[in-house]
């Protein structure tokens, strides 16, 4: 069967395979093959492969099949993976229990199964989970070569944003100053710091900041990350005019923090502004709010308008990459 494969010289094969495995990009259903000194590693999402790797489409043999949850259930269950945890969004309690049992009885390396038990709530954006299988809600998730320890019952984290975070991280340059206003356990600042940025991550959730500090150590970047537990508005005076890059991932209410973001911005600063809006005009409200907050002191240029994912019927989660340049 034809599948997208990363093609690398054989001697670079193991390092590349490890890099792709860390980003959860290897298509496990197909064999890795070698031909004429090249290694071909089948991948699940060619668009998420780092830009410096070559992707080709070629025939790859299917692997000897392992027992999957679908085989045990007789139908394909829907779930997300986060470290060794499977996350379900199942309303029917009996179906949830059946799916959970099939997941842990399958050959997948998943030990714990959680079912969503509430919507995302309050200032800290944490939801309740029902533990269907396994011991608890803590895990270690790997994404593009970084490791994140986290407890889903205590902090916000979404594995669905991995490709988007990687897109932003790839823009970061050695030595720049990056400020994440709503940092969580560090999925932006840790890859930023790995690329040589000096980072500040702020979060009002004390547990998120504890994990951010732990994750900075795990990833060997604690020297380049300052983690602050506070309402970000209280931190602004200390970092006025400091940032070359600002991340605002608090969709629904990021507009309320734009004055703080503008105060943090240096003379030439890129703002990554996340928003959730109706599909009829997903970028307009954010763009207008940014222009209102930053002008006339800053010239505002929208560099990217990107749809990250569909959030709800007719609602999109979007990102605006906006350059703020201070006028004379
Ligand atoms: N950036 C992280 C990520 O992508 O996983 C976390 C994003 S989560 C949607 C928003 C985070 O903002 C939560 O961790 C929440 O605790 C934090 N938060 C909410 N209001 C805040 C405030 N006023 N100051 C600082 N952090 C805040």
CSV table of C-alpha atoms and ligand atoms in Angstrom, one decimal:
chain,number,residue,atom,x,y,z
A,1,UNK,CA,0.0,0.0,0.0
A,2,UNK,CA,1.3,3.5,-0.8
A,3,UNK,CA,1.9,5.6,2.3
A,4,UNK,CA,3.9,8.8,3.1
A,5,UNK,CA,7.4,7.9,4.4
A,6,UNK,CA,10.3,10.0,5.6
A,7,UNK,CA,13.3,9.2,3.6
A,8,UNK,CA,16.8,9.5,5.2
A,9,UNK,CA,20.2,8.1,4.6
A,10,UNK,CA,20.5,4.8,6.5
A,11,UNK,CA,23.2,6.1,8.9
A,12,UNK,CA,20.8,8.9,10.1
A,13,UNK,CA,17.9,6.4,10.4
A,14,UNK,CA,17.9,5.7,14.1
A,15,UNK,CA,18.1,9.4,15.1
A,16,UNK,CA,15.3,10.3,12.7
A,17,UNK,CA,13.2,7.4,13.8
A,18,UNK,CA,13.6,8.5,17.4
A,19,UNK,CA,12.7,12.1,16.5
A,20,UNK,CA,9.5,10.9,14.7
A,21,UNK,CA,8.6,8.6,17.5
A,22,UNK,CA,8.9,11.4,20.0
A,23,UNK,CA,6.5,13.4,18.0
A,24,UNK,CA,4.1,10.4,17.7
A,25,UNK,CA,4.4,10.5,13.9
A,26,UNK,CA,5.3,6.9,13.1
A,27,UNK,CA,2.6,4.9,11.3
A,28,UNK,CA,2.8,1.7,13.4
A,29,UNK,CA,0.7,-0.3,10.9
A,30,UNK,CA,3.5,-0.3,8.3
A,31,UNK,CA,7.1,-1.7,8.3
A,32,UNK,CA,10.1,0.5,8.2
A,33,UNK,CA,12.1,-0.5,5.0
A,34,UNK,CA,15.7,-0.1,3.8
A,35,UNK,CA,16.6,0.2,0.1
A,36,UNK,CA,19.8,1.4,-1.7
A,37,UNK,CA,21.2,3.0,1.5
A,38,UNK,CA,18.0,4.9,2.3
A,39,UNK,CA,15.7,4.2,5.2
A,40,UNK,CA,11.9,4.8,4.7
A,41,UNK,CA,9.9,5.5,7.9
A,42,UNK,CA,6.1,5.5,7.3
A,43,UNK,CA,4.4,8.5,9.0
A,44,UNK,CA,0.8,9.3,10.1
A,45,UNK,CA,0.7,13.0,9.2
A,46,UNK,CA,3.1,14.2,6.4
A,47,UNK,CA,2.2,17.8,7.1
A,48,UNK,CA,3.4,17.6,10.7
A,49,UNK,CA,6.9,16.2,9.7
A,50,UNK,CA,9.6,18.8,10.5
A,51,UNK,CA,10.5,20.8,7.3
A,52,UNK,CA,14.1,19.6,7.2
A,53,UNK,CA,13.0,16.0,6.5
A,54,UNK,CA,12.1,14.7,3.1
A,55,UNK,CA,8.7,13.0,2.7
A,56,UNK,CA,8.0,10.6,-0.3
A,57,UNK,CA,5.0,8.4,-1.0
A,58,UNK,CA,5.9,4.7,-1.6
A,59,UNK,CA,4.7,1.2,-1.1
A,60,UNK,CA,5.2,-0.1,2.5
A,61,UNK,CA,4.4,-3.6,3.7
A,62,UNK,CA,1.8,-3.8,6.3
A,63,UNK,CA,2.9,-5.0,9.8
A,64,UNK,CA,1.8,-8.3,11.3
A,65,UNK,CA,-1.4,-7.1,13.0
A,66,UNK,CA,-1.6,-6.6,16.7
A,67,UNK,CA,-4.9,-7.0,18.6
A,68,UNK,CA,-6.7,-3.6,18.4
A,69,UNK,CA,-9.6,-2.3,20.5
A,70,UNK,CA,-11.7,-2.4,17.3
A,71,UNK,CA,-11.1,-6.1,16.9
A,72,UNK,CA,-12.1,-6.8,20.5
A,73,UNK,CA,-15.2,-4.5,20.3
A,74,UNK,CA,-16.4,-5.3,16.7
A,75,UNK,CA,-16.5,-1.5,16.0
A,76,UNK,CA,-14.0,1.3,15.8
A,77,UNK,CA,-13.9,3.3,19.1
A,78,UNK,CA,-13.1,7.0,19.2
A,79,UNK,CA,-10.4,8.1,21.6
A,80,UNK,CA,-7.4,10.4,21.9
A,81,UNK,CA,-4.0,9.3,23.3
A,82,UNK,CA,-2.0,11.3,25.8
A,83,UNK,CA,1.1,9.5,27.1
A,84,UNK,CA,-0.2,6.1,28.3
A,85,UNK,CA,-3.7,7.4,28.8
A,86,UNK,CA,-6.7,7.0,26.5
A,87,UNK,CA,-9.2,9.8,26.6
A,88,UNK,CA,-12.9,9.1,25.8
A,89,UNK,CA,-15.8,11.4,25.2
A,90,UNK,CA,-18.5,8.8,25.7
A,91,UNK,CA,-22.0,9.6,27.0
A,92,UNK,CA,-23.2,6.0,27.4
A,93,UNK,CA,-21.7,4.6,30.6
A,94,UNK,CA,-21.9,1.0,29.4
A,95,UNK,CA,-20.3,1.7,26.1
A,96,UNK,CA,-17.6,3.7,27.9
A,97,UNK,CA,-16.8,0.7,30.1
A,98,UNK,CA,-16.7,-1.7,27.2
A,99,UNK,CA,-14.4,0.6,25.2
A,100,UNK,CA,-12.1,1.1,28.2
A,101,UNK,CA,-11.8,-2.7,28.7
A,102,UNK,CA,-11.0,-3.2,25.0
A,103,UNK,CA,-8.3,-0.6,25.1
A,104,UNK,CA,-6.4,-2.1,28.0
A,105,UNK,CA,-6.9,-5.6,26.7
A,106,UNK,CA,-5.6,-4.7,23.3
A,107,UNK,CA,-1.9,-4.6,22.4
A,108,UNK,CA,-1.8,-0.8,22.5
A,109,UNK,CA,0.6,0.6,25.2
A,110,UNK,CA,-2.2,2.3,27.1
A,111,UNK,CA,-2.7,1.6,30.8
A,112,UNK,CA,-5.3,4.2,31.8
A,113,UNK,CA,-8.6,5.1,30.3
A,114,UNK,CA,-10.5,8.4,31.3
A,115,UNK,CA,-13.9,9.6,30.2
A,116,UNK,CA,-14.8,13.3,30.1
A,117,UNK,CA,-17.1,14.0,33.1
A,118,UNK,CA,-17.6,17.7,32.6
A,119,UNK,CA,-17.0,20.6,30.2
A,120,UNK,CA,-13.8,22.6,30.6
A,121,UNK,CA,-14.4,24.9,33.5
A,122,UNK,CA,-13.5,28.2,35.1
A,123,UNK,CA,-10.3,30.2,35.1
A,124,UNK,CA,-8.0,27.3,35.1
A,125,UNK,CA,-9.8,25.5,32.1
A,126,UNK,CA,-9.6,22.1,33.9
A,127,UNK,CA,-12.3,19.4,33.4
A,128,UNK,CA,-13.5,16.5,35.6
A,129,UNK,CA,-12.6,13.0,34.4
A,130,UNK,CA,-14.0,9.6,35.3
A,131,UNK,CA,-11.2,7.0,35.7
A,132,UNK,CA,-12.5,3.9,33.9
A,133,UNK,CA,-9.2,1.9,33.9
A,134,UNK,CA,-5.9,2.3,35.6
A,135,UNK,CA,-4.7,4.2,38.7
A,136,UNK,CA,-5.1,7.9,38.2
A,137,UNK,CA,-5.0,11.0,36.0
A,138,UNK,CA,-1.2,11.7,35.8
A,139,UNK,CA,0.9,10.9,32.8
A,140,UNK,CA,3.9,11.9,30.7
A,141,UNK,CA,3.2,13.0,27.2
A,142,UNK,CA,5.8,13.2,24.4
A,143,UNK,CA,5.5,15.8,21.6
A,144,UNK,CA,8.1,16.8,19.0
A,145,UNK,CA,11.0,15.7,21.2
A,146,UNK,CA,9.7,17.3,24.4
A,147,UNK,CA,8.3,15.6,27.5
A,148,UNK,CA,5.4,16.9,29.5
A,149,UNK,CA,4.4,15.5,32.9
A,150,UNK,CA,0.9,16.6,33.8
A,151,UNK,CA,-2.2,15.6,35.8
A,152,UNK,CA,-5.3,16.0,33.7
A,153,UNK,CA,-7.4,16.4,36.8
A,154,UNK,CA,-5.4,19.5,37.9
A,155,UNK,CA,-4.3,21.3,34.7
A,156,UNK,CA,-5.4,22.1,31.1
A,157,UNK,CA,-3.7,20.2,28.3
A,158,UNK,CA,-4.8,19.2,24.8
A,159,UNK,CA,-2.8,16.8,22.6
A,160,UNK,CA,-4.8,18.1,19.6
A,161,UNK,CA,-2.8,21.3,19.5
A,162,UNK,CA,0.6,19.6,19.0
A,163,UNK,CA,0.9,20.5,15.3
A,164,UNK,CA,-0.1,24.1,16.0
A,165,UNK,CA,2.4,24.4,18.8
A,166,UNK,CA,5.1,23.0,16.6
A,167,UNK,CA,4.2,25.5,13.8
A,168,UNK,CA,4.8,28.4,16.3
A,169,UNK,CA,7.9,26.9,17.9
A,170,UNK,CA,9.5,26.7,14.4
A,171,UNK,CA,9.4,30.5,14.2
A,172,UNK,CA,11.5,31.0,17.4
A,173,UNK,CA,15.1,32.2,17.0
A,174,UNK,CA,18.0,31.6,19.4
A,175,UNK,CA,18.3,34.4,22.0
A,176,UNK,CA,14.9,35.9,21.5
A,177,UNK,CA,12.6,36.8,24.5
A,178,UNK,CA,9.3,34.9,24.6
A,179,UNK,CA,6.5,35.4,27.0
A,180,UNK,CA,3.6,32.9,27.4
A,181,UNK,CA,0.8,34.7,29.2
A,182,UNK,CA,-1.2,31.5,29.9
A,183,UNK,CA,1.6,28.9,29.9
A,184,UNK,CA,-0.1,25.8,31.5
A,185,UNK,CA,2.5,23.0,31.9
A,186,UNK,CA,4.8,24.6,29.2
A,187,UNK,CA,3.9,23.2,25.8
A,188,UNK,CA,4.9,26.5,24.2
A,189,UNK,CA,7.8,27.7,26.4
A,190,UNK,CA,9.6,24.4,26.6
A,191,UNK,CA,10.1,23.9,22.8
A,192,UNK,CA,10.9,27.7,22.6
A,193,UNK,CA,13.6,27.4,25.2
A,194,UNK,CA,15.0,24.3,23.5
A,195,UNK,CA,15.5,26.6,20.4
A,196,UNK,CA,17.5,29.0,22.6
A,197,UNK,CA,14.8,31.5,23.6
A,198,UNK,CA,14.8,33.2,27.0
A,199,UNK,CA,11.2,32.5,28.3
A,200,UNK,CA,8.7,33.6,30.9
A,201,UNK,CA,5.6,31.5,31.5
A,202,UNK,CA,2.8,32.7,33.7
A,203,UNK,CA,-0.2,30.8,34.9
A,204,UNK,CA,-2.7,31.4,37.6
A,205,UNK,CA,-3.0,27.6,38.3
A,206,UNK,CA,-0.4,26.7,40.9
A,207,UNK,CA,-0.3,23.0,39.9
A,208,UNK,CA,0.3,24.0,36.2
A,209,UNK,CA,3.3,26.1,37.3
A,210,UNK,CA,4.6,23.2,39.5
A,211,UNK,CA,4.5,21.0,36.4
A,212,UNK,CA,6.0,23.7,34.2
A,213,UNK,CA,9.0,23.9,36.5
A,214,UNK,CA,9.3,20.0,36.6
A,215,UNK,CA,9.0,19.9,32.8
A,216,UNK,CA,11.6,22.6,32.4
A,217,UNK,CA,14.0,20.3,34.4
A,218,UNK,CA,13.0,17.2,32.5
A,219,UNK,CA,13.8,18.8,29.2
A,220,UNK,CA,17.0,20.4,30.4
A,221,UNK,CA,15.9,24.0,29.9
A,222,UNK,CA,15.4,25.3,33.4
A,223,UNK,CA,18.1,27.9,33.0
A,224,UNK,CA,16.1,29.6,30.3
A,225,UNK,CA,12.6,29.5,31.8
A,226,UNK,CA,11.1,31.7,34.5
A,227,UNK,CA,7.8,30.3,35.7
A,228,UNK,CA,5.5,32.6,37.6
A,229,UNK,CA,2.3,31.7,39.4
A,230,UNK,CA,0.0,34.7,39.2
A,231,UNK,CA,-2.7,36.5,37.3
A,232,UNK,CA,-0.7,37.7,34.3
A,233,UNK,CA,-1.9,41.3,34.7
A,234,UNK,CA,0.0,41.5,38.0
A,235,UNK,CA,3.2,40.4,36.3
A,236,UNK,CA,3.1,43.1,33.5
A,237,UNK,CA,5.0,45.9,35.4
A,238,UNK,CA,8.0,43.7,35.8
A,239,UNK,CA,8.3,42.9,32.1
A,240,UNK,CA,7.1,46.1,30.4
A,241,UNK,CA,8.5,46.4,26.9
A,242,UNK,CA,10.4,43.1,27.3
A,243,UNK,CA,8.9,40.6,24.8
A,244,UNK,CA,10.0,39.8,21.2
A,245,UNK,CA,7.2,37.1,21.1
A,246,UNK,CA,4.0,36.7,23.1
A,247,UNK,CA,1.7,33.7,23.2
A,248,UNK,CA,-2.0,34.2,24.2
A,249,UNK,CA,-3.7,30.8,24.3
A,250,UNK,CA,-6.8,31.7,26.3
A,251,UNK,CA,-9.5,31.5,23.6
A,252,UNK,CA,-12.9,33.1,24.5
A,253,UNK,CA,-11.3,35.8,26.7
A,254,UNK,CA,-7.9,36.7,25.3
A,255,UNK,CA,-9.3,40.1,24.2
A,256,UNK,CA,-9.6,41.1,27.8
A,257,UNK,CA,-5.8,40.7,28.2
A,258,UNK,CA,-4.7,42.6,25.1
A,259,UNK,CA,-3.8,45.8,27.0
A,260,UNK,CA,-1.5,43.6,29.1
A,261,UNK,CA,0.0,42.0,26.0
A,262,UNK,CA,0.7,45.4,24.4
A,263,UNK,CA,2.4,46.6,27.6
A,264,UNK,CA,4.7,43.5,27.5
A,265,UNK,CA,5.6,44.0,23.8
A,266,UNK,CA,9.0,45.2,22.8
A,267,UNK,CA,9.6,47.5,19.9
A,268,UNK,CA,9.2,44.7,17.4
A,269,UNK,CA,7.1,41.8,18.7
A,270,UNK,CA,5.1,38.9,17.3
A,271,UNK,CA,1.9,38.1,19.0
A,272,UNK,CA,0.3,34.6,18.6
A,273,UNK,CA,-3.4,35.3,19.5
A,274,UNK,CA,-5.8,32.3,19.8
A,275,UNK,CA,-9.5,32.9,19.4
A,276,UNK,CA,-12.8,31.0,19.0
A,277,UNK,CA,-15.2,32.6,16.7
A,278,UNK,CA,-18.1,32.0,14.3
A,279,UNK,CA,-17.0,30.6,10.9
A,280,UNK,CA,-18.6,33.6,9.1
A,281,UNK,CA,-15.9,35.9,10.4
A,282,UNK,CA,-13.3,33.9,12.4
A,283,UNK,CA,-10.4,36.4,12.3
A,284,UNK,CA,-12.2,39.8,12.2
A,285,UNK,CA,-13.0,40.2,15.9
A,286,UNK,CA,-9.5,39.4,17.0
A,287,UNK,CA,-7.9,41.6,14.4
A,288,UNK,CA,-10.1,44.5,15.3
A,289,UNK,CA,-9.4,44.0,19.1
A,290,UNK,CA,-5.6,43.9,18.5
A,291,UNK,CA,-5.6,47.0,16.3
A,292,UNK,CA,-7.7,48.9,19.0
A,293,UNK,CA,-5.4,47.8,21.8
A,294,UNK,CA,-2.0,48.4,20.0
A,295,UNK,CA,-2.7,51.5,17.9
A,296,UNK,CA,-1.6,54.2,17.4
A,297,UNK,CA,1.7,53.4,19.2
A,298,UNK,CA,2.3,50.2,17.2
A,299,UNK,CA,2.0,49.5,13.5
A,300,UNK,CA,0.0,46.2,13.3
A,301,UNK,CA,0.6,43.7,10.5
A,302,UNK,CA,-1.3,40.4,10.4
A,303,UNK,CA,1.3,37.8,9.2
A,304,UNK,CA,-0.8,34.7,9.4
A,305,UNK,CA,-4.5,33.9,9.7
A,306,UNK,CA,-4.8,30.2,10.5
A,307,UNK,CA,-7.6,27.9,11.3
A,308,UNK,CA,-6.3,25.5,14.0
A,309,UNK,CA,-9.4,23.2,14.2
A,310,UNK,CA,-13.1,23.1,14.3
A,311,UNK,CA,-14.3,23.8,17.8
A,312,UNK,CA,-18.0,23.3,17.7
A,313,UNK,CA,-20.6,23.4,14.9
A,314,UNK,CA,-20.0,26.7,13.0
A,315,UNK,CA,-17.3,27.7,15.5
A,316,UNK,CA,-13.6,27.7,14.7
A,317,UNK,CA,-10.5,27.8,16.9
A,318,UNK,CA,-8.1,30.2,15.1
A,319,UNK,CA,-4.7,31.8,15.5
A,320,UNK,CA,-3.6,35.2,14.3
A,321,UNK,CA,0.2,35.8,14.1
A,322,UNK,CA,0.5,39.5,14.4
A,323,UNK,CA,3.6,41.7,14.2
A,324,UNK,CA,3.6,44.8,16.4
A,325,UNK,CA,6.2,47.5,15.4
A,326,UNK,CA,6.5,50.6,17.6
A,327,UNK,CA,6.3,53.8,15.5
A,328,UNK,CA,8.8,56.6,16.0
B,1,LIG,N1,-0.8,27.4,27.0
B,1,LIG,C1,-1.2,26.1,27.6
B,1,LIG,C2,-1.5,25.1,26.6
B,1,LIG,O1,-1.6,25.4,25.4
B,1,LIG,O2,-1.7,23.9,27.0
B,1,LIG,C3,-2.5,26.4,28.5
B,1,LIG,C4,-3.6,27.0,27.8
B,1,LIG,S1,-5.1,27.0,28.7
B,1,LIG,C5,-6.3,27.1,27.4
B,1,LIG,C6,-5.2,28.5,29.5
B,1,LIG,C7,-4.4,28.6,30.8
B,1,LIG,O3,-4.5,30.0,31.2
B,1,LIG,C8,-4.8,27.8,31.9
B,1,LIG,O4,-3.7,27.0,32.4
B,1,LIG,C9,-5.2,28.8,33.0
B,1,LIG,O5,-4.9,28.4,34.3
B,1,LIG,C10,-4.5,30.0,32.6
B,1,LIG,N2,-5.1,31.3,33.0
B,1,LIG,C11,-6.4,31.7,33.0
B,1,LIG,N3,-6.5,33.0,33.4
B,1,LIG,C12,-5.2,33.5,33.7
B,1,LIG,C13,-4.7,34.7,34.1
B,1,LIG,N4,-5.5,35.7,34.4
B,1,LIG,N5,-3.4,34.8,34.3
B,1,LIG,C14,-2.6,33.8,34.1
B,1,LIG,N6,-3.0,32.6,33.7
B,1,LIG,C15,-4.3,32.4,33.5
